[in-house]
Amino acid sequence: MKSCRSQLNNFQKEAIVPHFLEVFHEYITDETDKPSLAGFCGSNWDFVVDHSDAADIVSSWNKRFRCALDVLKVKDYSKQQPDWTKILQARLNLLGKQRNDSPEAKDADIETVYTTLPSGSSSAKSSLKFSCFKIMTTAQWDAFEETYKGMRNEQKWELSPGVYVEDRMYTFAKSCVYEHPAHSFIIGLSDSCWESVFTREERDQLLRYKAPYHNLCTWAQVTVDELWRTSQQRIFDPVQQFDEDWSKRSITDLLSSYRWGVISRIEKTGLERDLVMRFWRCIDMCFDDIQVETKRSNQHWIDTSVRYNEGRLSADGMLWPKAQAVKPDLILCKDGIEYGCAEVGFLDDGGVDTEELIEKNLRIAKKIMKDMLVQGARNLNSDAQSTRQLRIVGFSHTHLHTTPLVMDSPAGYVCRVLRMTEHRIPPQPSVFWKCVIPFLESVWKIKRLVKRSVEVNEGGTTKRQMSDFELFDDRKDKMLIPSCMMSPITPVKKRKRK
């Protein structure tokens, strides 16, 4: 072992230290099969979790492993990788426990752990960065407690006498060591985490209570079969029959793509922009007749930018630099009011997509849509009756798949996320009518919800005239949706021009 240590000077010291080398040496000596990083992590689980304190867990452990192999002159080894997601989760749980055991510890001592899964490894299913899994800071916990304490029972969502949705969500959120949508009082009923919080009957009650799309009528006046058979023959009035004309144009465009093999090529080698230009642009065209803009110019979300910059002006008068919000792939807006959003992703070699794992479950389906709902409520002067009618929509596009999402606030302080049926564009036209027609119908239903929200914003609000010098607004019908939990913002360094 002394001879091994003497060789460390020839390698990067930040990659491995003597203590690590001893553990690697013990593992390799006892291993009967080819040594691998997966086998090392399995045999030394607690050691790996305790020492995964680098900015990039995956990269650091691979460097240490390769360096140990070089020092110990091991050439026959396996490239099998461990389950980095489980290691990350164990590290997060450990840090959360340390925080609870030592509440006086500073936030700087509780690191933000993230990792990038190497897309080239056999076990890495994506190049997903876990920057969304951030340990809750003391400031965030304080803000969460303050938001909950400000809620009044008479305005909460009551499931049964004395049982409130907000109370159940608060208890669950307290058990999460990293930021979860529950900290922003957002509930996505398709998430499995709520199965242990609410009974099946209660989840069904939450799902069906004033559900926004149960009262939507069926697809337009033309039946599916008729629309399919006459797509090239029947002429629709582009004004009086806009929806039928839009569906015909969308079908014709897709048929042309099948005819020339465009879809099969994009399935294999296409990028996000190709998906938008060939497939998802039919969503943009659907909103033309109600004058809703569909922006795909890589702009910042206005409503999220408002939340990011709420505290720019400090108590001592200092104005902090403006924080930049995230950039979407699509914004649905009219007259400066945002009604929906979308993100487009593409599959990697492992079959799991970054957008699918993060955007659908955290950004779009949760905090970003709530930002839009909060700003919509403010535009309605926080009128409860009007705000309850608002619907914010979203699309999560992953490769040839898409999932429509709807957010509302039917009762209490909670924002509910409802997930509609996932649809896909088939790579071959043999099942076209089974897949594409239901997809177009779901887009049309989403449009109906947006149209209704636009009508509410333009004329469905009853605003109370306040005195020029009135200090408090104590209306009983006032509805205040709490803002989303603020995540720590890491300033982006600008590249220097050469």
Coordinates of C-alpha atoms in Angstrom, one line a residue:
M1 CA 0.0 0.0 0.0
K2 CA 2.9 2.3 0.7
S3 CA 4.1 1.9 -2.9
C4 CA 0.6 2.7 -4.1
R5 CA 0.6 5.9 -2.1
S6 CA 4.0 6.9 -3.4
Q7 CA 2.6 7.0 -6.9
L8 CA -0.2 9.5 -6.1
N9 CA 2.0 12.4 -7.1
N10 CA 1.7 11.3 -10.7
F11 CA -2.1 11.8 -10.6
Q12 CA -4.6 14.5 -9.8
K13 CA -4.8 14.8 -6.1
E14 CA -8.3 16.2 -6.3
A15 CA -9.4 13.0 -8.0
I16 CA -8.2 10.6 -5.2
V17 CA -6.6 10.9 -1.8
P18 CA -4.9 8.1 0.2
H19 CA -8.0 7.4 2.3
F20 CA -10.0 6.8 -0.9
L21 CA -7.2 4.6 -2.4
E22 CA -7.3 2.3 0.7
V23 CA -11.0 1.7 0.3
F24 CA -10.6 1.1 -3.5
H25 CA -7.7 -1.3 -2.8
E26 CA -9.7 -3.3 -0.3
Y27 CA -12.6 -3.6 -2.7
I28 CA -10.5 -4.7 -5.6
T29 CA -8.6 -7.2 -3.5
D30 CA -11.9 -8.8 -2.3
E31 CA -13.7 -8.6 -5.6
T32 CA -14.0 -12.0 -7.3
D33 CA -15.5 -10.6 -10.5
K34 CA -14.2 -7.8 -12.7
P35 CA -14.1 -4.7 -10.5
S36 CA -16.5 -1.9 -11.5
L37 CA -17.7 1.4 -10.1
A38 CA -21.2 -0.2 -9.7
G39 CA -19.7 -3.0 -7.6
F40 CA -17.6 -0.6 -5.5
C41 CA -20.7 1.6 -4.7
G42 CA -22.7 -1.5 -3.8
S43 CA -20.0 -2.8 -1.4
N44 CA -19.3 0.6 0.1
W45 CA -22.7 2.3 0.0
D46 CA -22.4 4.4 3.2
F47 CA -18.9 5.5 2.3
V48 CA -20.0 6.7 -1.2
V49 CA -23.0 8.6 0.2
D50 CA -20.9 10.2 2.9
H51 CA -18.2 11.4 0.5
S52 CA -20.4 12.5 -2.4
D53 CA -19.8 16.1 -1.7
A54 CA -18.4 17.3 -5.0
A55 CA -20.3 19.6 -7.4
D56 CA -20.6 16.7 -9.8
I57 CA -21.1 13.3 -8.1
V58 CA -20.9 11.2 -11.2
S59 CA -17.8 12.8 -12.6
S60 CA -15.9 12.9 -9.3
W61 CA -16.5 9.2 -8.6
N62 CA -15.5 8.1 -12.1
K63 CA -12.3 10.1 -11.8
R64 CA -11.5 8.5 -8.5
F65 CA -12.2 5.0 -9.8
R66 CA -10.1 5.5 -12.9
C67 CA -7.2 7.0 -10.9
A68 CA -7.3 4.1 -8.4
L69 CA -7.2 1.6 -11.3
D70 CA -4.2 3.3 -12.7
V71 CA -2.4 3.5 -9.4
L72 CA -3.2 -0.2 -8.6
K73 CA -2.4 -1.1 -12.2
V74 CA -5.7 -2.8 -12.8
K75 CA -6.4 -3.2 -16.5
D76 CA -9.2 -5.7 -16.6
Y77 CA -12.3 -4.0 -15.2
S78 CA -16.0 -3.4 -16.1
K79 CA -17.5 -0.1 -17.1
Q80 CA -20.8 -0.8 -15.3
Q81 CA -22.2 2.3 -13.6
P82 CA -24.3 2.4 -10.4
D83 CA -27.7 3.9 -10.0
W84 CA -26.7 7.5 -9.6
T85 CA -30.3 8.6 -8.9
K86 CA -30.4 6.4 -5.7
I87 CA -27.1 7.7 -4.6
L88 CA -28.2 11.3 -5.1
Q89 CA -31.4 10.7 -3.2
A90 CA -29.5 9.1 -0.3
R91 CA -27.2 12.1 -0.3
L92 CA -30.1 14.5 -0.2
N93 CA -31.7 12.6 2.7
L94 CA -28.5 12.6 4.6
L95 CA -28.0 16.4 4.2
G96 CA -31.6 16.9 5.2
K97 CA -31.1 14.8 8.4
Q98 CA -28.0 16.8 9.2
R99 CA -30.0 20.0 8.8
N100 CA -32.7 18.9 11.1
D101 CA -30.2 17.7 13.7
S102 CA -28.3 20.9 13.5
P103 CA -30.8 23.7 12.8
E104 CA -28.2 26.3 13.7
A105 CA -26.0 25.3 10.8
K106 CA -25.7 27.9 8.1
D107 CA -27.3 27.5 4.7
A108 CA -23.9 27.6 3.1
D109 CA -23.0 24.4 4.9
I110 CA -25.9 22.6 3.3
E111 CA -24.7 22.1 -0.2
T112 CA -26.8 22.0 -3.4
V113 CA -26.1 18.6 -4.8
Y114 CA -26.6 17.9 -8.5
T115 CA -25.2 15.5 -11.0
T116 CA -25.0 14.9 -14.7
L117 CA -25.6 11.3 -15.7
P118 CA -23.1 10.4 -18.4
S119 CA -25.1 9.7 -21.6
G120 CA -22.5 7.3 -22.9
S121 CA -22.7 4.8 -20.0
S122 CA -25.0 1.8 -20.1
S123 CA -26.9 2.6 -17.0
A124 CA -27.3 6.3 -17.6
K125 CA -30.7 6.8 -18.9
S126 CA -30.3 10.5 -19.6
S127 CA -28.0 13.5 -19.4
L128 CA -30.3 14.9 -16.7
K129 CA -29.0 17.5 -14.4
F130 CA -30.5 17.2 -10.9
S131 CA -30.3 20.9 -10.3
C132 CA -34.0 20.8 -9.3
F133 CA -33.2 18.6 -6.3
K134 CA -32.1 21.4 -4.0
I135 CA -32.0 21.2 -0.2
M136 CA -34.5 23.6 1.3
T137 CA -32.6 26.6 2.9
T138 CA -33.6 28.2 6.2
A139 CA -35.0 31.1 4.3
Q140 CA -37.2 28.8 2.3
W141 CA -38.5 27.0 5.3
D142 CA -39.3 30.3 7.0
A143 CA -41.2 31.5 4.0
F144 CA -43.1 28.2 3.8
E145 CA -44.1 28.4 7.4
E146 CA -45.1 32.0 7.1
T147 CA -47.3 31.2 4.1
Y148 CA -49.0 28.3 5.9
K149 CA -49.6 30.3 9.1
G150 CA -51.3 33.0 7.0
M151 CA -54.0 30.6 5.8
R152 CA -57.4 30.8 7.4
N153 CA -59.5 27.6 7.9
E154 CA -62.6 29.2 6.4
Q155 CA -60.8 29.7 3.1
K156 CA -59.1 26.3 2.9
W157 CA -60.2 23.4 0.8
E158 CA -62.3 21.2 3.1
L159 CA -62.4 17.6 2.1
S160 CA -64.6 16.6 5.0
P161 CA -65.6 18.3 8.3
G162 CA -62.4 19.4 9.9
V163 CA -60.1 17.9 7.2
Y164 CA -58.3 20.4 5.0
V165 CA -56.2 19.7 1.9
E166 CA -53.7 22.4 2.9
D167 CA -53.1 20.8 6.2
R168 CA -52.3 17.4 4.6
M169 CA -50.0 19.1 2.1
Y170 CA -48.2 21.0 4.8
T171 CA -47.5 17.8 6.8
F172 CA -46.2 16.0 3.7
A173 CA -44.1 19.0 2.7
K174 CA -42.5 19.0 6.1
S175 CA -41.1 15.6 5.4
C176 CA -39.4 16.6 2.2
V177 CA -35.8 17.6 2.6
Y178 CA -35.6 19.1 -0.9
E179 CA -37.9 21.5 -2.7
H180 CA -41.1 19.9 -3.7
P181 CA -44.2 21.4 -5.5
A182 CA -46.0 20.9 -2.2
H183 CA -43.9 23.7 -0.7
S184 CA -45.8 26.0 -3.2
F185 CA -49.1 24.3 -2.4
I186 CA -49.3 22.7 -5.8
I187 CA -50.9 19.3 -6.1
G188 CA -50.5 17.1 -9.1
L189 CA -52.9 14.3 -8.7
S190 CA -51.1 12.0 -11.1
D191 CA -48.0 12.1 -8.8
S192 CA -47.6 8.8 -6.8
C193 CA -46.4 10.7 -3.7
W194 CA -50.0 11.7 -2.9
E195 CA -51.1 8.1 -2.6
S196 CA -49.8 8.0 1.0
V197 CA -51.3 11.4 1.9
F198 CA -54.8 11.0 0.6
T199 CA -57.0 7.9 0.3
R200 CA -58.2 6.7 -3.0
E201 CA -61.7 8.2 -2.4
E202 CA -60.2 11.5 -1.4
R203 CA -58.0 11.6 -4.5
D204 CA -61.0 10.9 -6.6
Q205 CA -62.9 13.7 -4.8
L206 CA -60.0 16.1 -5.5
L207 CA -59.9 15.1 -9.1
R208 CA -63.6 15.5 -9.9
Y209 CA -64.3 18.6 -7.8
K210 CA -65.3 21.2 -10.4
A211 CA -63.1 19.5 -13.0
P212 CA -62.6 21.9 -15.9
Y213 CA -63.1 19.6 -18.9
H214 CA -65.9 17.4 -17.8
N215 CA -68.5 19.8 -19.3
L216 CA -66.7 20.2 -22.7
C217 CA -68.7 19.1 -25.7
T218 CA -67.4 16.5 -28.0
W219 CA -65.3 17.1 -31.1
A220 CA -66.7 19.5 -33.8
Q221 CA -69.8 18.8 -35.9
V222 CA -68.0 16.5 -38.3
T223 CA -67.5 12.9 -37.1
V224 CA -64.0 11.4 -37.0
D225 CA -64.7 9.0 -39.9
E226 CA -66.2 11.7 -42.0
L227 CA -63.4 14.1 -41.3
W228 CA -60.9 11.4 -42.3
R229 CA -62.6 10.3 -45.5
T230 CA -63.4 13.8 -46.8
S231 CA -60.2 15.6 -45.7
Q232 CA -59.3 16.1 -49.4
Q233 CA -62.8 16.7 -50.7
R234 CA -64.9 18.7 -48.3
I235 CA -64.3 22.5 -48.1
F236 CA -64.9 24.3 -44.7
D237 CA -65.5 27.9 -44.3
P238 CA -62.3 29.3 -42.8
V239 CA -64.3 31.8 -40.7
Q240 CA -67.5 30.1 -39.7
Q241 CA -66.0 26.7 -39.5
F242 CA -62.5 27.6 -38.3
D243 CA -62.0 24.5 -36.1
E244 CA -63.0 22.1 -38.8
D245 CA -60.8 23.9 -41.3
W246 CA -57.8 23.9 -38.9
S247 CA -58.2 20.2 -38.3
K248 CA -58.3 19.5 -42.0
R249 CA -55.1 21.6 -42.6
S250 CA -53.4 19.8 -39.7
I251 CA -54.3 16.4 -41.1
T252 CA -53.2 17.3 -44.6
D253 CA -49.8 18.6 -43.4
L254 CA -49.2 15.4 -41.4
L255 CA -50.2 13.2 -44.4
S256 CA -47.8 15.0 -46.6
S257 CA -45.0 14.3 -44.0
Y258 CA -45.9 10.6 -44.0
R259 CA -45.9 10.5 -47.8
W260 CA -42.3 11.8 -48.1
G261 CA -40.9 9.9 -45.1
V262 CA -40.3 13.1 -43.0
I263 CA -41.7 11.6 -39.8
S264 CA -39.6 8.5 -39.9
R265 CA -36.5 10.6 -40.4
I266 CA -37.3 13.0 -37.6
E267 CA -38.0 10.1 -35.3
K268 CA -34.4 9.0 -35.7
T269 CA -32.3 12.1 -36.2
G270 CA -34.6 15.2 -35.6
L271 CA -34.0 17.9 -33.1
E272 CA -36.4 20.0 -31.0
R273 CA -36.8 22.6 -33.7
D274 CA -37.7 19.9 -36.2
L275 CA -40.4 18.6 -33.9
V276 CA -41.9 22.1 -33.6
M277 CA -41.8 22.9 -37.3
R278 CA -43.3 19.6 -38.4
F279 CA -45.6 18.4 -35.6
W280 CA -46.4 20.8 -32.8
R281 CA -47.1 23.9 -35.0
C282 CA -50.6 22.7 -35.4
I283 CA -51.1 23.8 -31.8
D284 CA -50.1 27.3 -32.7
M285 CA -52.5 27.5 -35.6
C286 CA -55.4 26.4 -33.5
F287 CA -55.5 29.7 -31.5
D288 CA -55.5 32.0 -34.5
D289 CA -59.3 32.8 -34.5
I290 CA -59.4 33.8 -30.8
Q291 CA -56.4 36.2 -31.3
V292 CA -54.2 34.3 -28.7
E293 CA -50.6 34.8 -29.5
T294 CA -48.3 31.7 -29.6
K295 CA -44.8 32.9 -29.0
R296 CA -41.8 30.7 -29.7
S297 CA -39.1 33.3 -29.8
N298 CA -37.2 32.0 -26.7
Q299 CA -38.6 34.8 -24.5
H300 CA -38.6 34.9 -20.7
W301 CA -41.9 34.1 -18.9
I302 CA -43.3 37.4 -17.8
D303 CA -45.2 36.1 -14.8
T304 CA -42.2 34.0 -13.6
S305 CA -40.0 37.1 -14.0
V306 CA -42.4 39.0 -11.7
R307 CA -41.9 36.4 -9.0
Y308 CA -38.2 36.3 -9.4
N309 CA -37.9 40.1 -9.0
E310 CA -40.5 40.7 -6.2
G311 CA -37.7 41.4 -3.7
R312 CA -35.4 43.4 -5.9
L313 CA -35.9 46.5 -3.7
S314 CA -34.6 45.8 -0.2
A315 CA -35.7 47.5 3.0
D316 CA -32.6 49.7 3.0
G317 CA -33.3 51.0 -0.5
M318 CA -30.8 48.9 -2.3
L319 CA -31.9 47.8 -5.8
W320 CA -30.6 44.3 -6.6
P321 CA -29.8 43.3 -10.2
K322 CA -32.8 42.0 -12.2
A323 CA -33.0 38.2 -12.1
Q324 CA -33.7 36.4 -15.4
A325 CA -36.6 34.0 -15.6
V326 CA -36.6 30.7 -17.5
K327 CA -37.2 30.6 -21.2
P328 CA -40.1 28.5 -22.6
D329 CA -40.6 26.8 -25.9
L330 CA -44.1 28.3 -26.2
I331 CA -46.1 31.0 -24.5
L332 CA -49.8 31.5 -25.0
C333 CA -50.8 35.1 -24.3
K334 CA -53.2 37.8 -25.2
D335 CA -52.9 41.5 -24.4
G336 CA -49.9 40.8 -22.1
I337 CA -51.7 38.1 -20.1
E338 CA -50.3 34.6 -20.2
Y339 CA -52.6 31.6 -20.4
G340 CA -50.3 28.6 -21.1
C341 CA -46.9 27.3 -22.0
A342 CA -45.0 24.3 -23.4
E343 CA -41.6 22.6 -23.4
V344 CA -40.3 20.5 -26.2
G345 CA -37.8 17.7 -25.6
F346 CA -36.1 14.9 -27.5
L347 CA -35.1 11.4 -26.4
D348 CA -31.5 10.5 -25.8
D349 CA -29.8 7.1 -26.4
G350 CA -31.2 5.7 -23.2
G351 CA -34.8 6.4 -24.0
V352 CA -35.5 8.8 -21.2
D353 CA -35.7 12.5 -21.8
T354 CA -34.6 15.5 -19.7
E355 CA -37.7 17.5 -20.5
E356 CA -39.9 14.6 -19.6
L357 CA -38.4 14.1 -16.2
I358 CA -38.0 17.7 -15.1
E359 CA -40.2 20.0 -17.2
K360 CA -43.4 18.0 -16.9
N361 CA -43.0 17.2 -13.2
L362 CA -41.5 20.4 -11.9
R363 CA -41.3 23.5 -14.1
I364 CA -44.3 23.4 -16.4
A365 CA -46.8 21.3 -14.5
K366 CA -46.1 23.0 -11.3
K367 CA -44.4 26.4 -10.6
I368 CA -44.5 28.1 -14.0
M369 CA -48.2 27.5 -14.5
K370 CA -48.9 28.7 -11.0
D371 CA -47.0 31.9 -11.7
M372 CA -49.4 32.5 -14.6
L373 CA -52.4 31.7 -12.4
V374 CA -51.3 34.1 -9.7
Q375 CA -50.8 36.9 -12.1
G376 CA -54.2 36.2 -13.7
A377 CA -55.8 36.4 -10.3
R378 CA -54.1 39.8 -9.7
N379 CA -55.4 41.0 -13.0
L380 CA -58.9 40.1 -11.8
N381 CA -58.4 42.1 -8.6
S382 CA -58.3 38.9 -6.7
D383 CA -62.0 38.4 -7.2
A384 CA -62.8 34.9 -6.0
Q385 CA -65.6 34.1 -8.3
S386 CA -63.7 35.1 -11.4
T387 CA -60.4 33.5 -10.3
R388 CA -62.0 30.1 -9.7
Q389 CA -62.9 30.1 -13.4
L390 CA -59.3 30.6 -14.7
R391 CA -57.5 27.7 -16.3
I392 CA -53.8 27.7 -17.2
V393 CA -52.8 25.1 -19.8
G394 CA -49.6 23.5 -20.7
F395 CA -48.1 21.0 -23.1
S396 CA -45.2 18.7 -22.3
H397 CA -43.7 17.4 -25.6
T398 CA -41.3 14.5 -25.5
H399 CA -40.1 13.2 -28.8
L400 CA -43.3 12.1 -30.6
H401 CA -45.3 12.2 -27.4
T402 CA -47.3 15.0 -25.8
T403 CA -49.2 15.4 -22.6
P404 CA -51.7 18.3 -22.1
L405 CA -51.9 19.8 -18.6
V406 CA -54.5 22.0 -16.9
M407 CA -54.1 24.0 -13.7
D408 CA -56.8 25.7 -11.7
S409 CA -57.7 26.6 -8.1
P410 CA -61.1 25.2 -7.5
A411 CA -61.1 25.7 -3.7
G412 CA -58.9 26.9 -0.9
Y413 CA -55.3 28.1 -1.4
V414 CA -54.4 25.0 -3.4
C415 CA -53.5 24.9 -7.1
R416 CA -54.5 21.7 -8.8
V417 CA -52.7 20.1 -11.8
L418 CA -54.8 17.8 -14.0
R419 CA -53.1 15.6 -16.5
M420 CA -54.9 14.7 -19.7
T421 CA -54.3 11.6 -21.8
E422 CA -50.9 11.4 -23.4
H423 CA -50.9 11.3 -27.2
R424 CA -48.3 10.4 -29.7
I425 CA -47.6 11.0 -33.4
P426 CA -47.2 7.5 -34.8
P427 CA -44.0 7.0 -36.9
Q428 CA -46.0 5.0 -39.4
P429 CA -49.4 6.0 -40.8
S430 CA -51.1 2.6 -40.2
V431 CA -52.6 3.8 -36.9
F432 CA -52.9 7.5 -37.9
W433 CA -56.6 7.8 -37.2
K434 CA -56.3 6.2 -33.8
C435 CA -53.6 8.6 -32.6
V436 CA -53.7 11.9 -34.5
I437 CA -57.4 12.5 -34.3
P438 CA -57.6 12.2 -30.5
F439 CA -54.5 14.5 -30.3
L440 CA -56.2 17.2 -32.4
E441 CA -59.4 16.8 -30.3
S442 CA -57.4 17.3 -27.0
V443 CA -55.8 20.5 -28.5
W444 CA -59.2 21.7 -29.4
K445 CA -60.4 21.1 -25.8
I446 CA -57.4 23.0 -24.5
K447 CA -58.3 25.9 -26.8
R448 CA -61.8 25.9 -25.3
L449 CA -60.4 26.3 -21.8
V450 CA -58.1 29.1 -22.9
K451 CA -61.0 30.9 -24.7
R452 CA -63.0 30.7 -21.5
S453 CA -60.2 32.2 -19.4
V454 CA -59.8 35.0 -21.9
E455 CA -63.5 35.8 -21.6
V456 CA -63.2 35.8 -17.8
N457 CA -60.3 38.2 -18.0
E458 CA -61.9 40.5 -20.5
G459 CA -65.4 40.8 -19.1
G460 CA -66.1 38.3 -16.3
T461 CA -64.7 40.2 -13.3
T462 CA -66.6 42.4 -10.9
K463 CA -64.1 44.9 -9.6
R464 CA -64.8 46.9 -6.5
Q465 CA -64.0 50.6 -6.8
M466 CA -61.7 51.5 -3.9
S467 CA -61.1 55.0 -2.4
D468 CA -58.0 56.8 -3.6
F469 CA -56.6 56.6 -0.1
E470 CA -58.0 53.3 1.1
L471 CA -55.3 51.4 2.9
F472 CA -56.7 47.9 3.4
D473 CA -58.8 45.7 1.1
D474 CA -60.8 43.5 3.5
R475 CA -63.3 42.0 1.1
K476 CA -64.7 38.6 2.1
D477 CA -64.8 37.6 -1.6
K478 CA -61.1 38.4 -2.0
M479 CA -59.0 35.4 -3.1
L480 CA -55.2 35.4 -2.5
I481 CA -53.2 32.5 -4.1
P482 CA -49.8 32.3 -2.4
S483 CA -46.8 32.7 -4.7
C484 CA -44.5 29.8 -5.5
M485 CA -41.6 28.9 -3.3
M486 CA -38.5 30.9 -4.5
S487 CA -35.6 28.7 -5.4
P488 CA -32.1 30.0 -4.8
I489 CA -31.0 31.8 -8.0
T490 CA -27.4 31.2 -9.2
P491 CA -26.1 34.2 -11.1
V492 CA -25.1 33.4 -14.6
K493 CA -21.7 34.7 -15.6
K494 CA -21.5 36.5 -18.9
R495 CA -18.9 35.4 -21.3
K496 CA -16.2 38.0 -22.0
R497 CA -15.9 39.1 -25.5
K498 CA -12.6 38.5 -27.1

